[in-house]
Amino acid sequence: VMLAGTDLSGVRYALDLGCGIGADLVELAESCPGLMADGFTVSSEDARIVRDLTREHGVADRVRVIEADNRTHELDRAYDLVLSIQTAHFAGGAGSLSDLLGRVADALTDGGHLVMAEYVCTLAEPMQDAALGASVSTVEQWATAAAHAGLAVTEAIDLSAEVANFLHEPQLDDVLAGLDAGTADMVRKLARQGDSLEKGWVRFCILHLRHAGGAANLTEANATALNAPVAYPEVRARAS
């Protein structure tokens, strides 16, 4: 679903803004012979795992792990495809979201695609989590920041119901009682995310954006796409 509807035939260079242990990078490299992929991580351990994984799958010559902060590291090539999985809400507010999308747009080729799995706030003001250092930007902030970067939201896929169901724990108190303090705190945060999804305060969406250059009326068009996301079951049916 992450790349549903994205034509990968012309993708030569791809970038993952937060690659973790590199599973998505390896899958991309294996499915697209000749594709060169880069991935950011700030974790030395994750970087080691990525390198081991790429060697195991025979794609080490085409996958490069960049052990650095994607917000400050200078990019040295242009990309046809950029992936971002839950990195934007750690950018820290509307201004930082604009900076992130601007940096990505500058790194994208003309017509290049940005695919993001992110939370979008449906309220009038962004949701803040000081403990996590996270900020969930509003529809208006997303629409405006993308437009200023020259990015058009071509589709928003809503997985809120599915993610909320995954995070729902009816026996939460019993689960927490058997956990250490650090793990219990993490589980509580996940439960709060599920509550926010169930109440409709936020949506969890896969966002497809395209480098649209100087196209007119992007803010309005982006807001329209974000306010009318396609439900995940519909996308699955469409793909089958």
mmCIF file of C-alpha atoms in Angstrom:
data_model
loop_
_atom_site.group_PDB
_atom_site.id
_atom_site.type_symbol
_atom_site.label_atom_id
_atom_site.label_comp_id
_atom_site.label_asym_id
_atom_site.label_seq_id
_atom_site.Cartn_x
_atom_site.Cartn_y
_atom_site.Cartn_z
ATOM 1 C CA VAL A 1 0.000 0.000 0.000
ATOM 2 C CA MET A 2 2.866 2.356 0.779
ATOM 3 C CA LEU A 3 3.817 2.513 -2.902
ATOM 4 C CA ALA A 4 0.451 1.659 -4.447
ATOM 5 C CA GLY A 5 -0.020 3.610 -7.657
ATOM 6 C CA THR A 6 3.614 4.729 -7.776
ATOM 7 C CA ASP A 7 5.373 3.920 -11.036
ATOM 8 C CA LEU A 8 8.758 2.537 -10.015
ATOM 9 C CA SER A 9 9.939 1.790 -13.544
ATOM 10 C CA GLY A 10 11.677 5.154 -13.878
ATOM 11 C CA VAL A 11 13.097 5.287 -10.352
ATOM 12 C CA ARG A 12 16.890 5.331 -10.430
ATOM 13 C CA TYR A 13 17.615 6.822 -7.014
ATOM 14 C CA ALA A 14 15.547 6.407 -3.847
ATOM 15 C CA LEU A 15 15.955 7.793 -0.334
ATOM 16 C CA ASP A 16 14.492 6.682 3.007
ATOM 17 C CA LEU A 17 14.558 9.529 5.552
ATOM 18 C CA GLY A 18 14.479 7.131 8.507
ATOM 19 C CA CYS A 19 15.457 3.688 7.310
ATOM 20 C CA GLY A 20 15.617 1.817 10.632
ATOM 21 C CA ILE A 21 17.204 -1.569 9.950
ATOM 22 C CA GLY A 22 16.854 -1.134 6.176
ATOM 23 C CA ALA A 23 14.124 -3.653 5.310
ATOM 24 C CA ASP A 24 12.323 -1.239 2.961
ATOM 25 C CA LEU A 25 15.566 -0.286 1.230
ATOM 26 C CA VAL A 26 16.459 -3.921 0.617
ATOM 27 C CA GLU A 27 12.966 -4.693 -0.710
ATOM 28 C CA LEU A 28 13.162 -1.725 -3.079
ATOM 29 C CA ALA A 29 16.598 -2.709 -4.337
ATOM 30 C CA GLU A 30 15.509 -6.315 -4.886
ATOM 31 C CA SER A 31 12.304 -5.353 -6.720
ATOM 32 C CA CYS A 32 13.964 -2.709 -8.915
ATOM 33 C CA PRO A 33 17.208 -3.992 -10.464
ATOM 34 C CA GLY A 34 19.607 -1.120 -11.057
ATOM 35 C CA LEU A 35 17.995 1.143 -8.456
ATOM 36 C CA MET A 36 20.384 2.922 -6.074
ATOM 37 C CA ALA A 37 19.017 3.571 -2.587
ATOM 38 C CA ASP A 38 20.160 5.645 0.386
ATOM 39 C CA GLY A 39 18.840 5.534 3.932
ATOM 40 C CA PHE A 40 19.304 7.781 6.954
ATOM 41 C CA THR A 41 19.652 6.573 10.522
ATOM 42 C CA VAL A 42 21.114 8.177 13.640
ATOM 43 C CA SER A 43 21.638 4.757 15.234
ATOM 44 C CA SER A 44 25.032 3.092 14.845
ATOM 45 C CA GLU A 45 23.484 -0.274 15.662
ATOM 46 C CA ASP A 46 20.793 0.143 12.989
ATOM 47 C CA ALA A 47 23.462 1.197 10.487
ATOM 48 C CA ARG A 48 25.405 -1.992 11.230
ATOM 49 C CA ILE A 49 22.284 -4.108 10.750
ATOM 50 C CA VAL A 50 21.514 -2.365 7.442
ATOM 51 C CA ARG A 51 24.992 -3.134 6.127
ATOM 52 C CA ASP A 52 24.730 -6.777 7.217
ATOM 53 C CA LEU A 53 21.255 -7.101 5.667
ATOM 54 C CA THR A 54 22.302 -5.616 2.335
ATOM 55 C CA ARG A 55 25.253 -8.023 2.153
ATOM 56 C CA GLU A 56 23.002 -10.973 2.946
ATOM 57 C CA HIS A 57 20.624 -10.000 0.128
ATOM 58 C CA GLY A 58 23.346 -9.149 -2.372
ATOM 59 C CA VAL A 59 22.452 -5.468 -2.749
ATOM 60 C CA ALA A 60 25.277 -3.874 -0.718
ATOM 61 C CA ASP A 61 26.650 -2.266 -3.883
ATOM 62 C CA ARG A 62 23.350 -0.441 -4.450
ATOM 63 C CA VAL A 63 22.212 0.472 -0.925
ATOM 64 C CA ARG A 64 24.045 3.108 1.093
ATOM 65 C CA VAL A 65 23.320 3.807 4.755
ATOM 66 C CA ILE A 66 23.991 7.365 5.911
ATOM 67 C CA GLU A 67 24.601 7.528 9.648
ATOM 68 C CA ALA A 68 23.505 11.133 10.188
ATOM 69 C CA ASP A 69 20.553 13.424 10.963
ATOM 70 C CA ASN A 70 18.465 13.871 7.817
ATOM 71 C CA ARG A 71 17.571 17.408 8.919
ATOM 72 C CA THR A 72 21.126 18.686 8.635
ATOM 73 C CA HIS A 73 23.094 16.305 6.431
ATOM 74 C CA GLU A 74 23.943 17.646 2.974
ATOM 75 C CA LEU A 75 22.407 15.497 0.239
ATOM 76 C CA ASP A 76 24.763 14.757 -2.627
ATOM 77 C CA ARG A 77 22.364 13.467 -5.278
ATOM 78 C CA ALA A 78 18.832 13.959 -6.637
ATOM 79 C CA TYR A 79 16.165 11.343 -5.962
ATOM 80 C CA ASP A 80 13.198 10.094 -7.974
ATOM 81 C CA LEU A 81 11.552 8.645 -4.853
ATOM 82 C CA VAL A 82 11.745 9.618 -1.175
ATOM 83 C CA LEU A 83 10.157 7.609 1.653
ATOM 84 C CA SER A 84 9.335 8.937 5.112
ATOM 85 C CA ILE A 85 7.787 6.710 7.765
ATOM 86 C CA GLN A 86 6.814 8.627 10.901
ATOM 87 C CA THR A 87 9.617 11.154 10.783
ATOM 88 C CA ALA A 88 7.677 14.378 10.131
ATOM 89 C CA HIS A 89 6.065 14.624 13.582
ATOM 90 C CA PHE A 90 9.541 14.662 15.114
ATOM 91 C CA ALA A 91 10.464 17.636 12.900
ATOM 92 C CA GLY A 92 8.828 19.841 15.529
ATOM 93 C CA GLY A 93 5.977 22.076 14.345
ATOM 94 C CA ALA A 94 4.783 23.872 11.243
ATOM 95 C CA GLY A 95 8.016 25.723 10.542
ATOM 96 C CA SER A 96 10.098 22.602 10.833
ATOM 97 C CA LEU A 97 7.619 20.666 8.671
ATOM 98 C CA SER A 98 8.073 23.343 6.014
ATOM 99 C CA ASP A 99 11.849 22.987 6.333
ATOM 100 C CA LEU A 100 11.634 19.200 6.008
ATOM 101 C CA LEU A 101 9.363 19.271 2.961
ATOM 102 C CA GLY A 102 11.459 22.027 1.406
ATOM 103 C CA ARG A 103 14.630 19.973 1.797
ATOM 104 C CA VAL A 104 12.938 16.937 0.282
ATOM 105 C CA ALA A 105 11.538 18.956 -2.616
ATOM 106 C CA ASP A 106 15.004 20.354 -3.344
ATOM 107 C CA ALA A 107 16.332 16.780 -3.465
ATOM 108 C CA LEU A 108 13.558 15.451 -5.727
ATOM 109 C CA THR A 109 13.835 15.261 -9.493
ATOM 110 C CA ASP A 110 11.114 17.006 -11.536
ATOM 111 C CA GLY A 111 8.008 14.888 -11.150
ATOM 112 C CA GLY A 112 9.662 12.870 -8.365
ATOM 113 C CA HIS A 113 7.541 11.273 -5.641
ATOM 114 C CA LEU A 114 7.519 11.611 -1.866
ATOM 115 C CA VAL A 115 5.605 8.892 -0.003
ATOM 116 C CA MET A 116 4.982 9.413 3.706
ATOM 117 C CA ALA A 117 3.312 7.411 6.484
ATOM 118 C CA GLU A 118 2.418 10.098 9.004
ATOM 119 C CA TYR A 119 -0.118 11.426 11.479
ATOM 120 C CA VAL A 120 -2.266 14.381 10.390
ATOM 121 C CA CYS A 121 -4.147 16.419 13.006
ATOM 122 C CA THR A 122 -7.792 17.160 12.175
ATOM 123 C CA LEU A 123 -8.161 19.807 14.896
ATOM 124 C CA ALA A 124 -7.701 23.557 14.500
ATOM 125 C CA GLU A 125 -4.387 23.477 16.381
ATOM 126 C CA PRO A 126 -1.534 20.952 16.171
ATOM 127 C CA MET A 127 -1.216 18.263 18.824
ATOM 128 C CA GLN A 128 1.953 18.455 20.915
ATOM 129 C CA ASP A 129 3.707 15.754 22.920
ATOM 130 C CA ALA A 130 6.445 17.461 24.915
ATOM 131 C CA ALA A 131 7.708 14.162 26.341
ATOM 132 C CA LEU A 132 8.347 12.771 22.867
ATOM 133 C CA GLY A 133 9.350 16.093 21.365
ATOM 134 C CA ALA A 134 6.697 15.471 18.712
ATOM 135 C CA SER A 135 4.169 17.721 17.008
ATOM 136 C CA VAL A 136 1.332 16.501 14.774
ATOM 137 C CA SER A 137 0.655 19.200 12.201
ATOM 138 C CA THR A 138 -2.852 20.156 11.103
ATOM 139 C CA VAL A 139 -4.375 19.641 7.657
ATOM 140 C CA GLU A 140 -3.888 23.348 6.963
ATOM 141 C CA GLN A 141 -0.235 23.207 8.008
ATOM 142 C CA TRP A 142 0.403 20.131 5.854
ATOM 143 C CA ALA A 143 -1.369 21.641 2.845
ATOM 144 C CA THR A 144 0.469 24.959 3.129
ATOM 145 C CA ALA A 145 3.919 23.506 3.839
ATOM 146 C CA ALA A 146 3.655 21.091 0.914
ATOM 147 C CA ALA A 147 2.471 23.841 -1.426
ATOM 148 C CA HIS A 148 5.311 26.173 -0.428
ATOM 149 C CA ALA A 149 7.717 23.344 -1.229
ATOM 150 C CA GLY A 150 6.117 22.842 -4.641
ATOM 151 C CA LEU A 151 4.644 19.470 -3.652
ATOM 152 C CA ALA A 152 1.180 18.319 -4.686
ATOM 153 C CA VAL A 153 -0.699 15.825 -2.502
ATOM 154 C CA THR A 154 -1.939 13.370 -5.127
ATOM 155 C CA GLU A 155 -3.579 10.975 -2.668
ATOM 156 C CA ALA A 156 -4.095 10.432 1.058
ATOM 157 C CA ILE A 157 -4.869 6.899 2.236
ATOM 158 C CA ASP A 158 -6.508 6.661 5.660
ATOM 159 C CA LEU A 159 -5.405 3.740 7.845
ATOM 160 C CA SER A 160 -6.729 5.250 11.087
ATOM 161 C CA ALA A 161 -9.260 2.515 11.840
ATOM 162 C CA GLU A 162 -6.734 -0.248 11.233
ATOM 163 C CA VAL A 163 -4.010 1.377 13.338
ATOM 164 C CA ALA A 164 -6.456 2.251 16.137
ATOM 165 C CA ASN A 165 -7.618 -1.371 16.218
ATOM 166 C CA PHE A 166 -3.999 -2.544 16.426
ATOM 167 C CA LEU A 167 -3.269 -0.149 19.314
ATOM 168 C CA HIS A 168 -6.469 -0.929 21.241
ATOM 169 C CA GLU A 169 -5.868 -2.877 24.444
ATOM 170 C CA PRO A 170 -9.037 -3.548 26.500
ATOM 171 C CA GLN A 171 -6.978 -4.991 29.371
ATOM 172 C CA LEU A 172 -4.544 -2.071 29.471
ATOM 173 C CA ASP A 173 -4.268 -1.826 33.269
ATOM 174 C CA ASP A 174 -3.488 -5.553 33.562
ATOM 175 C CA VAL A 175 -0.870 -5.287 30.799
ATOM 176 C CA LEU A 176 0.794 -2.276 32.427
ATOM 177 C CA ALA A 177 0.959 -3.989 35.815
ATOM 178 C CA GLY A 178 3.403 -6.566 34.475
ATOM 179 C CA LEU A 179 5.783 -4.125 32.782
ATOM 180 C CA ASP A 180 8.815 -2.164 33.917
ATOM 181 C CA ALA A 181 8.401 1.614 34.163
ATOM 182 C CA GLY A 182 10.006 2.459 30.808
ATOM 183 C CA THR A 183 8.032 -0.094 28.824
ATOM 184 C CA ALA A 184 4.797 0.827 30.601
ATOM 185 C CA ASP A 185 5.298 4.481 29.673
ATOM 186 C CA MET A 186 5.779 3.542 26.021
ATOM 187 C CA VAL A 187 2.637 1.379 26.033
ATOM 188 C CA ARG A 188 0.626 4.234 27.578
ATOM 189 C CA LYS A 189 1.790 6.574 24.798
ATOM 190 C CA LEU A 190 0.739 4.040 22.167
ATOM 191 C CA ALA A 191 -2.649 3.666 23.863
ATOM 192 C CA ARG A 192 -3.093 7.459 23.792
ATOM 193 C CA GLN A 193 -2.329 7.441 20.074
ATOM 194 C CA GLY A 194 -5.044 4.831 19.599
ATOM 195 C CA ASP A 195 -7.499 6.963 21.600
ATOM 196 C CA SER A 196 -6.718 10.009 19.468
ATOM 197 C CA LEU A 197 -7.330 7.992 16.310
ATOM 198 C CA GLU A 198 -10.620 6.584 17.605
ATOM 199 C CA LYS A 199 -11.827 10.065 18.581
ATOM 200 C CA GLY A 200 -10.890 11.442 15.163
ATOM 201 C CA TRP A 201 -8.435 14.006 16.517
ATOM 202 C CA VAL A 202 -5.726 12.656 14.239
ATOM 203 C CA ARG A 203 -5.551 10.424 11.187
ATOM 204 C CA PHE A 204 -2.812 7.992 10.281
ATOM 205 C CA CYS A 205 -2.299 8.356 6.558
ATOM 206 C CA ILE A 206 -0.083 7.295 3.720
ATOM 207 C CA LEU A 207 0.507 10.482 1.764
ATOM 208 C CA HIS A 208 1.534 10.473 -1.876
ATOM 209 C CA LEU A 209 3.104 13.758 -2.972
ATOM 210 C CA ARG A 210 4.588 14.732 -6.316
ATOM 211 C CA HIS A 211 7.119 17.429 -7.166
ATOM 212 C CA ALA A 212 4.890 19.881 -9.034
ATOM 213 C CA GLY A 213 7.283 22.808 -9.423
ATOM 214 C CA GLY A 214 5.439 26.101 -9.729
ATOM 215 C CA ALA A 215 1.926 24.701 -10.152
ATOM 216 C CA ALA A 216 -0.843 27.108 -9.113
ATOM 217 C CA ASN A 217 -3.421 26.663 -6.321
ATOM 218 C CA LEU A 218 -1.501 23.870 -4.632
ATOM 219 C CA THR A 219 -2.571 24.813 -1.098
ATOM 220 C CA GLU A 220 -6.279 24.484 -1.876
ATOM 221 C CA ALA A 221 -5.800 21.280 -3.854
ATOM 222 C CA ASN A 222 -3.635 19.777 -1.109
ATOM 223 C CA ALA A 223 -6.214 20.604 1.563
ATOM 224 C CA THR A 224 -8.948 19.012 -0.540
ATOM 225 C CA ALA A 225 -6.930 15.782 -0.869
ATOM 226 C CA LEU A 226 -6.064 15.712 2.848
ATOM 227 C CA ASN A 227 -9.663 16.368 3.903
ATOM 228 C CA ALA A 228 -11.001 13.547 1.730
ATOM 229 C CA PRO A 229 -8.638 10.596 2.285
ATOM 230 C CA VAL A 230 -9.312 7.255 0.642
ATOM 231 C CA ALA A 231 -10.116 4.464 3.099
ATOM 232 C CA TYR A 232 -7.553 1.661 3.229
ATOM 233 C CA PRO A 233 -10.066 -1.116 2.319
ATOM 234 C CA GLU A 234 -10.916 0.781 -0.863
ATOM 235 C CA VAL A 235 -7.253 0.919 -1.835
ATOM 236 C CA ARG A 236 -6.858 -2.791 -1.180
ATOM 237 C CA ALA A 237 -9.899 -3.563 -3.328
ATOM 238 C CA ARG A 238 -8.567 -1.338 -6.074
ATOM 239 C CA ALA A 239 -5.212 -3.104 -6.048
ATOM 240 C CA SER A 240 -6.656 -6.638 -6.135
#
